[in-house]
PDB file of C-alpha atoms in Angstrom:
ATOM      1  CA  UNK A   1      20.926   8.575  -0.121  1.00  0.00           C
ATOM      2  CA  UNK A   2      19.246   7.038  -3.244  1.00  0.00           C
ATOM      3  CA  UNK A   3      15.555   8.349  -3.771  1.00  0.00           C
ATOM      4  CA  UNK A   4      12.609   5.374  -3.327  1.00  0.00           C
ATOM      5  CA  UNK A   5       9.334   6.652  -4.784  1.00  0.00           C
ATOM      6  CA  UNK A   6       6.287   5.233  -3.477  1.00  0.00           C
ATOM      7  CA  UNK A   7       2.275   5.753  -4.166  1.00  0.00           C
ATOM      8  CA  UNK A   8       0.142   4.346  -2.273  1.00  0.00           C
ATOM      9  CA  UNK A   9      -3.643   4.014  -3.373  1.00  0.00           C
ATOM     10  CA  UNK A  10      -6.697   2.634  -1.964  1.00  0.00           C
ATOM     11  CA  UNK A  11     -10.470   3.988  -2.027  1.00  0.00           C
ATOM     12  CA  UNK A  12     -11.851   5.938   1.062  1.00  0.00           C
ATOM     13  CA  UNK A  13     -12.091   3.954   4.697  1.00  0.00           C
ATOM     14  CA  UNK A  14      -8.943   1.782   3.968  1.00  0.00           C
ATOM     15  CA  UNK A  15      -6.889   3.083   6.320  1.00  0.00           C
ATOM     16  CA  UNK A  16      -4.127   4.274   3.658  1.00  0.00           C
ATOM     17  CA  UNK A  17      -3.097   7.828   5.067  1.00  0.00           C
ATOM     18  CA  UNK A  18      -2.600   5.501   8.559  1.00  0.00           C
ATOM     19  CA  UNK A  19      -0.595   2.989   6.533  1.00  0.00           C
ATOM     20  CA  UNK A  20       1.854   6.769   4.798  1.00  0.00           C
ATOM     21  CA  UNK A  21       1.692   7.934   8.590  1.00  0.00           C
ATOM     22  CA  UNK A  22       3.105   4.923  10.067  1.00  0.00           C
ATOM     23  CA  UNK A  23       5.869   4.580   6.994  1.00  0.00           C
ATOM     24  CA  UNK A  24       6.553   8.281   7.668  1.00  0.00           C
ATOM     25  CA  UNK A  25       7.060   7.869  11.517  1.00  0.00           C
ATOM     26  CA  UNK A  26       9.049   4.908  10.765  1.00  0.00           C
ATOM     27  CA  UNK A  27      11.567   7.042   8.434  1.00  0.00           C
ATOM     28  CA  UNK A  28      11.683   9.253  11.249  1.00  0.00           C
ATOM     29  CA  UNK A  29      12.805   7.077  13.389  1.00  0.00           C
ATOM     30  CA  UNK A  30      16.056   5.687  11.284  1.00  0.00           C
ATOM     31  CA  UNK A  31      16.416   9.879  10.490  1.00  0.00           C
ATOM     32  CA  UNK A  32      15.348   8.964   6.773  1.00  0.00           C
ATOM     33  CA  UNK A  33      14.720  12.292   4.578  1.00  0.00           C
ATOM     34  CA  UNK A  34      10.564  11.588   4.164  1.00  0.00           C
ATOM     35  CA  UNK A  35       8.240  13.600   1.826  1.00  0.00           C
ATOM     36  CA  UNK A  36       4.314  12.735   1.324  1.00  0.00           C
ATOM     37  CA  UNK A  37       1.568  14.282  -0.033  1.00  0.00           C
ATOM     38  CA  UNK A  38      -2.260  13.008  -0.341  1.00  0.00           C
ATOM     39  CA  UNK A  39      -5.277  13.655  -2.690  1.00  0.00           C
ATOM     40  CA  UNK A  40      -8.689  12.673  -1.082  1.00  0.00           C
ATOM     41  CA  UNK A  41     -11.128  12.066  -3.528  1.00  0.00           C
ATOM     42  CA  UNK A  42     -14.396  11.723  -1.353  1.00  0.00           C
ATOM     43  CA  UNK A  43     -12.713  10.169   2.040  1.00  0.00           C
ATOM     44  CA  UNK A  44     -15.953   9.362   2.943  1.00  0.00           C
ATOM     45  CA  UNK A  45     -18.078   8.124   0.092  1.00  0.00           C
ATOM     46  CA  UNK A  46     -15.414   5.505  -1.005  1.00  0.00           C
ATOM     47  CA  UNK A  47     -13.719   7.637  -3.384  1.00  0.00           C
ATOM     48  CA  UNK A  48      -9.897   7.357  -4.171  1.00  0.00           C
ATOM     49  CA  UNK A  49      -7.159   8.310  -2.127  1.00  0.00           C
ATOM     50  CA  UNK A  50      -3.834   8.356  -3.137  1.00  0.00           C
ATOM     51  CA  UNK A  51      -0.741   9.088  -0.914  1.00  0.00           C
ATOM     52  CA  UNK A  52       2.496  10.163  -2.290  1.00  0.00           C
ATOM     53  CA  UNK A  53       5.817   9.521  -0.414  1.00  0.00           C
ATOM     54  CA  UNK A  54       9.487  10.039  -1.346  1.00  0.00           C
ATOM     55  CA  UNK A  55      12.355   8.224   0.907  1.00  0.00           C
ATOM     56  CA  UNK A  56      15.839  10.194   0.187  1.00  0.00           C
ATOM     57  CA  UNK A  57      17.442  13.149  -0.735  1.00  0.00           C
ATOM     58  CA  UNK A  58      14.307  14.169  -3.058  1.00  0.00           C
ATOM     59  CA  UNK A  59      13.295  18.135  -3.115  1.00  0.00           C
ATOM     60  CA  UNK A  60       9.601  17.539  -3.748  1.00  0.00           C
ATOM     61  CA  UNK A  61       6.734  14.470  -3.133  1.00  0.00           C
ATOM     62  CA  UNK A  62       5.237  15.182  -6.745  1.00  0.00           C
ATOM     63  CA  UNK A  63       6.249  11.469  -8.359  1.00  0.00           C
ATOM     64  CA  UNK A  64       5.168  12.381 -12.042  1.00  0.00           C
ATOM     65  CA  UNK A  65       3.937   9.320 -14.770  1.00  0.00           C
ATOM     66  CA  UNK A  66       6.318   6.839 -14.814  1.00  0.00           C
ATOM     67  CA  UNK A  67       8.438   7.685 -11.711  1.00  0.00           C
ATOM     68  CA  UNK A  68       7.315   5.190  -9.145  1.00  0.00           C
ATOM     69  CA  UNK A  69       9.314   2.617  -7.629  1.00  0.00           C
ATOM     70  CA  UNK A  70       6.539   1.185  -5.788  1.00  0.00           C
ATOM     71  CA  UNK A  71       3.300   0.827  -6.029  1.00  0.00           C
ATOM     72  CA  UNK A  72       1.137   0.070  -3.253  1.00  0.00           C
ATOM     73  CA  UNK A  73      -2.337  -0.965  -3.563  1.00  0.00           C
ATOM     74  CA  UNK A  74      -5.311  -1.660  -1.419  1.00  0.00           C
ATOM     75  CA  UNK A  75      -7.494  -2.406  -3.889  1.00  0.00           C
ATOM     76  CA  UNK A  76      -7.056  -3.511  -7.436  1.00  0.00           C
ATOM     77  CA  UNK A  77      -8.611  -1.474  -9.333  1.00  0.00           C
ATOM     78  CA  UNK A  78      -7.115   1.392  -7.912  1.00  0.00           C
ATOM     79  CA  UNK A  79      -3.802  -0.623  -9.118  1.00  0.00           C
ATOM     80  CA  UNK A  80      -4.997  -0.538 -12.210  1.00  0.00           C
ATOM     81  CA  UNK A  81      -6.115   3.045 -12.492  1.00  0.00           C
ATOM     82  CA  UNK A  82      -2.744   4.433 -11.075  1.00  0.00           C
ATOM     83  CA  UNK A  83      -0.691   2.255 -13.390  1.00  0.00           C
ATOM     84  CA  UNK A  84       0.141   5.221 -15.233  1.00  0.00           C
ATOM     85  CA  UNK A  85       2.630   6.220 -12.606  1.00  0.00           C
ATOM     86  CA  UNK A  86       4.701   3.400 -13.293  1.00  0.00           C
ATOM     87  CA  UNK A  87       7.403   1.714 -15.326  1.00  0.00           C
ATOM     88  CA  UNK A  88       9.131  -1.250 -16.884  1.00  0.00           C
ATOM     89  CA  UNK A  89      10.574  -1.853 -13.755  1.00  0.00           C
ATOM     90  CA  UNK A  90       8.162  -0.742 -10.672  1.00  0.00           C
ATOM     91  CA  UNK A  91       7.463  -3.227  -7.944  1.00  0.00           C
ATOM     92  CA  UNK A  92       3.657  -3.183  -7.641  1.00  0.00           C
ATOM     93  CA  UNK A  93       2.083  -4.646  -4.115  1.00  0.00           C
ATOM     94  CA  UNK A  94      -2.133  -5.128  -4.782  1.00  0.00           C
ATOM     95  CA  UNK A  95      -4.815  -6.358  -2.496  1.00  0.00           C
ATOM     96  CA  UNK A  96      -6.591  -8.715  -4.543  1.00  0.00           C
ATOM     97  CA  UNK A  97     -10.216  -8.455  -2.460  1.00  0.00           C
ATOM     98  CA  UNK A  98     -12.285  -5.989  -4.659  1.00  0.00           C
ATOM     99  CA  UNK A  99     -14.230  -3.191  -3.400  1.00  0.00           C
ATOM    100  CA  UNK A 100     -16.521  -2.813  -6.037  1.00  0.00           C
ATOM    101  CA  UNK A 101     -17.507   1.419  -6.927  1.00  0.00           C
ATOM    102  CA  UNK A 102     -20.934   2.505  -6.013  1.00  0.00           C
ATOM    103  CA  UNK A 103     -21.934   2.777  -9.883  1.00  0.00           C
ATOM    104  CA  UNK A 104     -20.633  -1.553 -10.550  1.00  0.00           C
ATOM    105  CA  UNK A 105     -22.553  -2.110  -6.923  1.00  0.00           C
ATOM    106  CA  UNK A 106     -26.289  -0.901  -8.186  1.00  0.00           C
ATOM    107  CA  UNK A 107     -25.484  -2.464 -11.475  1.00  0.00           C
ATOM    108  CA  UNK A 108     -25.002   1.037 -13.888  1.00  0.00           C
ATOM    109  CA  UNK A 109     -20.974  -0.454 -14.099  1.00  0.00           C
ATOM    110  CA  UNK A 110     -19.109  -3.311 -14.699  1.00  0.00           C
ATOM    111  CA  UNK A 111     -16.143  -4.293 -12.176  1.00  0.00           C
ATOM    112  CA  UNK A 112     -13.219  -4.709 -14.326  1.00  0.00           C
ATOM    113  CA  UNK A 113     -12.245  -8.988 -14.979  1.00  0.00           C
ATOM    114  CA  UNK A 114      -9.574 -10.078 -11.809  1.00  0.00           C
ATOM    115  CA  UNK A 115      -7.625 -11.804 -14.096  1.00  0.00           C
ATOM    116  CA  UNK A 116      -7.266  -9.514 -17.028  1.00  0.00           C
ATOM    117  CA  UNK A 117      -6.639  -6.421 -14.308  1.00  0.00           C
ATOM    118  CA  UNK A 118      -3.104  -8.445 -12.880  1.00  0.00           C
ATOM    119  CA  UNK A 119      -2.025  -9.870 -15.993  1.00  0.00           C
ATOM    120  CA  UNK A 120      -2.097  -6.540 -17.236  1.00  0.00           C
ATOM    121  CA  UNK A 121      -0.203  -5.394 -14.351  1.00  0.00           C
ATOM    122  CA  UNK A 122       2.252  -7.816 -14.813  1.00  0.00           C
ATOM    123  CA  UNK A 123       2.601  -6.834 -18.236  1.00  0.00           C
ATOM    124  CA  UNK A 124       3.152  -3.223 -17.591  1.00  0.00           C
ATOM    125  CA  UNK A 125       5.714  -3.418 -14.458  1.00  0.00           C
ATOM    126  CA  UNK A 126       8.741  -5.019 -12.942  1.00  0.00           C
ATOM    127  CA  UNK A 127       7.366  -7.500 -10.846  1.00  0.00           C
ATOM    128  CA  UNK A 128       3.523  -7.975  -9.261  1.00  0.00           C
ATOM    129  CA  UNK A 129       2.614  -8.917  -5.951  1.00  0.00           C
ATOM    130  CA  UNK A 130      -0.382 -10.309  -5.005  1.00  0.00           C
ATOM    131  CA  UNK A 131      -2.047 -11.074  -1.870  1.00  0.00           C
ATOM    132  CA  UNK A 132      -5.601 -11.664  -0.146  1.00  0.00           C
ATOM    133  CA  UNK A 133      -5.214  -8.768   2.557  1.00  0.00           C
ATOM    134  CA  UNK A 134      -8.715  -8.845   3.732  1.00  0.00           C
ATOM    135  CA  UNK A 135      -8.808 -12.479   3.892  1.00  0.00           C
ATOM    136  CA  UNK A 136      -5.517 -12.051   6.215  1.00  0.00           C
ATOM    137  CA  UNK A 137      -6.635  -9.122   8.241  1.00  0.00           C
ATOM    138  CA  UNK A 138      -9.502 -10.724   9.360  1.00  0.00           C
ATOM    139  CA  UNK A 139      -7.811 -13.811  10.692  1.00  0.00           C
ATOM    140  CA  UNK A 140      -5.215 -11.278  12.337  1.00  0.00           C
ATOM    141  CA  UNK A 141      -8.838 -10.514  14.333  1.00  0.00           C
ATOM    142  CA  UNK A 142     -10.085  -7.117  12.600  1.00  0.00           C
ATOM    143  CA  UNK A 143     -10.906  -6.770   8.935  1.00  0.00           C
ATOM    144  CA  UNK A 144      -9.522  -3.102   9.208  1.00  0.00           C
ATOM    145  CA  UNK A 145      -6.239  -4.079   9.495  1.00  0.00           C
ATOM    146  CA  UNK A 146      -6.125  -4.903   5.180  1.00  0.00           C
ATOM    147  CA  UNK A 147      -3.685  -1.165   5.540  1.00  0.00           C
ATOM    148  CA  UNK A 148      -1.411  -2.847   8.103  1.00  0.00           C
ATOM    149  CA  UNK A 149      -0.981  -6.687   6.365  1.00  0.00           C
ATOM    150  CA  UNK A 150       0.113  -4.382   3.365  1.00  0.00           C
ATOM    151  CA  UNK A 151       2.635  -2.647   5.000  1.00  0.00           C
ATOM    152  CA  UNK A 152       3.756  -6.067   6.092  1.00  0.00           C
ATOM    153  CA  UNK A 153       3.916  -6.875   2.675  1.00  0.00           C
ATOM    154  CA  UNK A 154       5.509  -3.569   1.547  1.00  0.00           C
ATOM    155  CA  UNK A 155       8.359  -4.164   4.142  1.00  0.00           C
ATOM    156  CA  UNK A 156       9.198  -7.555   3.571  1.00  0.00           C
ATOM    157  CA  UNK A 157      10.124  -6.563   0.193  1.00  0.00           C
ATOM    158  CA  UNK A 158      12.724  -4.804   1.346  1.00  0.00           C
ATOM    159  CA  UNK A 159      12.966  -1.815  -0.713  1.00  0.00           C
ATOM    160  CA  UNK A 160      12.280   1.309   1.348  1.00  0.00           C
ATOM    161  CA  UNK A 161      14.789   2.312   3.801  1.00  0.00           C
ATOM    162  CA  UNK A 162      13.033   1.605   7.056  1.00  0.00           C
ATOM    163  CA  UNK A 163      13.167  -1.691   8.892  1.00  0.00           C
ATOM    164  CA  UNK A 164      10.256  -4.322   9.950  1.00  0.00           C
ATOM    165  CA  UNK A 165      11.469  -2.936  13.923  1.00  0.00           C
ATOM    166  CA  UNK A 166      10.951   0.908  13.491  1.00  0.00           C
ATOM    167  CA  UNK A 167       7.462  -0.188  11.406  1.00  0.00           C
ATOM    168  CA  UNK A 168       6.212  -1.755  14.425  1.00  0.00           C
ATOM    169  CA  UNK A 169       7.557   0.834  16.854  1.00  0.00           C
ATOM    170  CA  UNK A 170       5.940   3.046  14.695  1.00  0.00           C
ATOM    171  CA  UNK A 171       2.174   0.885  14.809  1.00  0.00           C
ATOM    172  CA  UNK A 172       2.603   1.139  18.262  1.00  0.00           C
ATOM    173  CA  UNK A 173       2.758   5.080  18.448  1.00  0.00           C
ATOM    174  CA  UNK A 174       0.606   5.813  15.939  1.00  0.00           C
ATOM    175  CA  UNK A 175      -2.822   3.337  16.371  1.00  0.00           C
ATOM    176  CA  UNK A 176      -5.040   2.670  18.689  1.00  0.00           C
ATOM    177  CA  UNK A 177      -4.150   0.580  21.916  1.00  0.00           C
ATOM    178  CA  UNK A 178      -7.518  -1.609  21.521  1.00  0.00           C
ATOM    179  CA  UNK A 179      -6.092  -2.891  18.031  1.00  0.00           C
ATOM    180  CA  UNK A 180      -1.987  -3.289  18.807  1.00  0.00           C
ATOM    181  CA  UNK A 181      -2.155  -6.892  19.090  1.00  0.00           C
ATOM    182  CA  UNK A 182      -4.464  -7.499  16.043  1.00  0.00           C
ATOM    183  CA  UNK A 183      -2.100  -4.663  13.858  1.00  0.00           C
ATOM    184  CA  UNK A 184       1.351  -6.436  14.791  1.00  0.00           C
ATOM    185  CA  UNK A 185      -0.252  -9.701  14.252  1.00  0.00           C
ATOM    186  CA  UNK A 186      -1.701  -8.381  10.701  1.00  0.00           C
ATOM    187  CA  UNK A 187       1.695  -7.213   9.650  1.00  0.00           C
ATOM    188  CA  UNK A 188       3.459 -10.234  10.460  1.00  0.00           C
ATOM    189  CA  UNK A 189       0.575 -12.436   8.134  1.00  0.00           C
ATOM    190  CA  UNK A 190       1.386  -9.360   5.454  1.00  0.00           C
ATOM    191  CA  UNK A 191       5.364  -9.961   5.425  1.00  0.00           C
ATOM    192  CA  UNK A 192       4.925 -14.176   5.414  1.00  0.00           C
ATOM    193  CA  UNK A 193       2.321 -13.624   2.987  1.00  0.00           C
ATOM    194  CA  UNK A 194       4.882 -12.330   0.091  1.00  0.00           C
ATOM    195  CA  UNK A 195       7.887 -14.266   0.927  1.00  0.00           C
ATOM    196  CA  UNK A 196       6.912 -16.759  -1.675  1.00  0.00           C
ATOM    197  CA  UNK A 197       6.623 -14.387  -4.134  1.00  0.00           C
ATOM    198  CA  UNK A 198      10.020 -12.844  -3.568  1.00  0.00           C
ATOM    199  CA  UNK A 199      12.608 -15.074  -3.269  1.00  0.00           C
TER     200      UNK A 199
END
């Protein structure tokens, strides 16, 4: 089986080792060879966290500079910041709603111009995705769901060897009963979301 790399960022409370948890159920599933690995960088005060996951016949989750074929990001600055891990030709997914760091929100930083961060992006990779995943998590009906409407995204771009059905079989093992509806609803807005942008 070909080897998919994928890193996933975000910044703590984002929901992104859910978001490698359900992918890695969802491999399961299809009996997909999985690997994943995570760095939390101060979980709780908003600092980055990164997941690392290899779909294949891969002997290790490290994915060193350059090596990813997907890059998944919740936030995008965080794209920005883990841009080293890609190439000419990496697919890069990015939330477009900033979260600001603590040092930008009391005014000792600058966040980083929207426009020059994805054109730089764009520069540097195969192809750049954008979407509004806050925006489309809340009108699934909970603004947590920005991890889910990106694995929507990351699905309907059809590169990792799991299907949209073993995704949502896996959403429904592996979160909360309370949110189901609003998390299958969330990915759905994710995959129609990036159809435009991939065809």
């Amino acid at each position: 089986m070909d080897i998919t790399r994928l890193i996933i960022v975000a910044v703590g409370g984002q929901g992104n080792l859910l978001a490698s948890k359900v992918l890695g159920e969802a491999a399961c599933r299809e009996n997909v060879p999985v690997r994943m690995s995570e760095i939390h960088g101060m979980a709780q005060r908003g600092g980055v966290v990164e997941s690392a996951m290899v779909f294949g016949d891969a002997e290790s989750t490290i994915i060193s500079d350059g090596e990813a074929n997907i890059l998944l990001s919740f936030e995008p600055l965080e794209a920005l910041r883990a841009i080293k891990k890609c190439n000419s030709r990496t697919v890069v997914i990015t939330n477009t709603a900033p979260l600001p760091p603590f040092t930008a929100a009391i005014g000792k930083g600058t966040y980083p111009d929207m426009d020059r961060m994805l054109a730089l992006l764009k520069a540097k990779t195969g192809h750049l995705i954008t979407l509004d995943a806050a925006r489309l998590a809340k009108s699934a009906g909970n603004e947590l769901s920005v991890n889910i409407v990106l694995l929507g995204a990351l699905i309907e771009i059809d590169l990792l060897p799991v299907t949209p059905e073993s995704v949502q079989a896996a959403i429904k093992e592996t979160t909360k009963k309370a949110f189901l509806d609003t998390n299958l609803k969330a990915l759905e807005l994710g995959r129609e979301a990036v159809r435009d942008q991939i065809s």
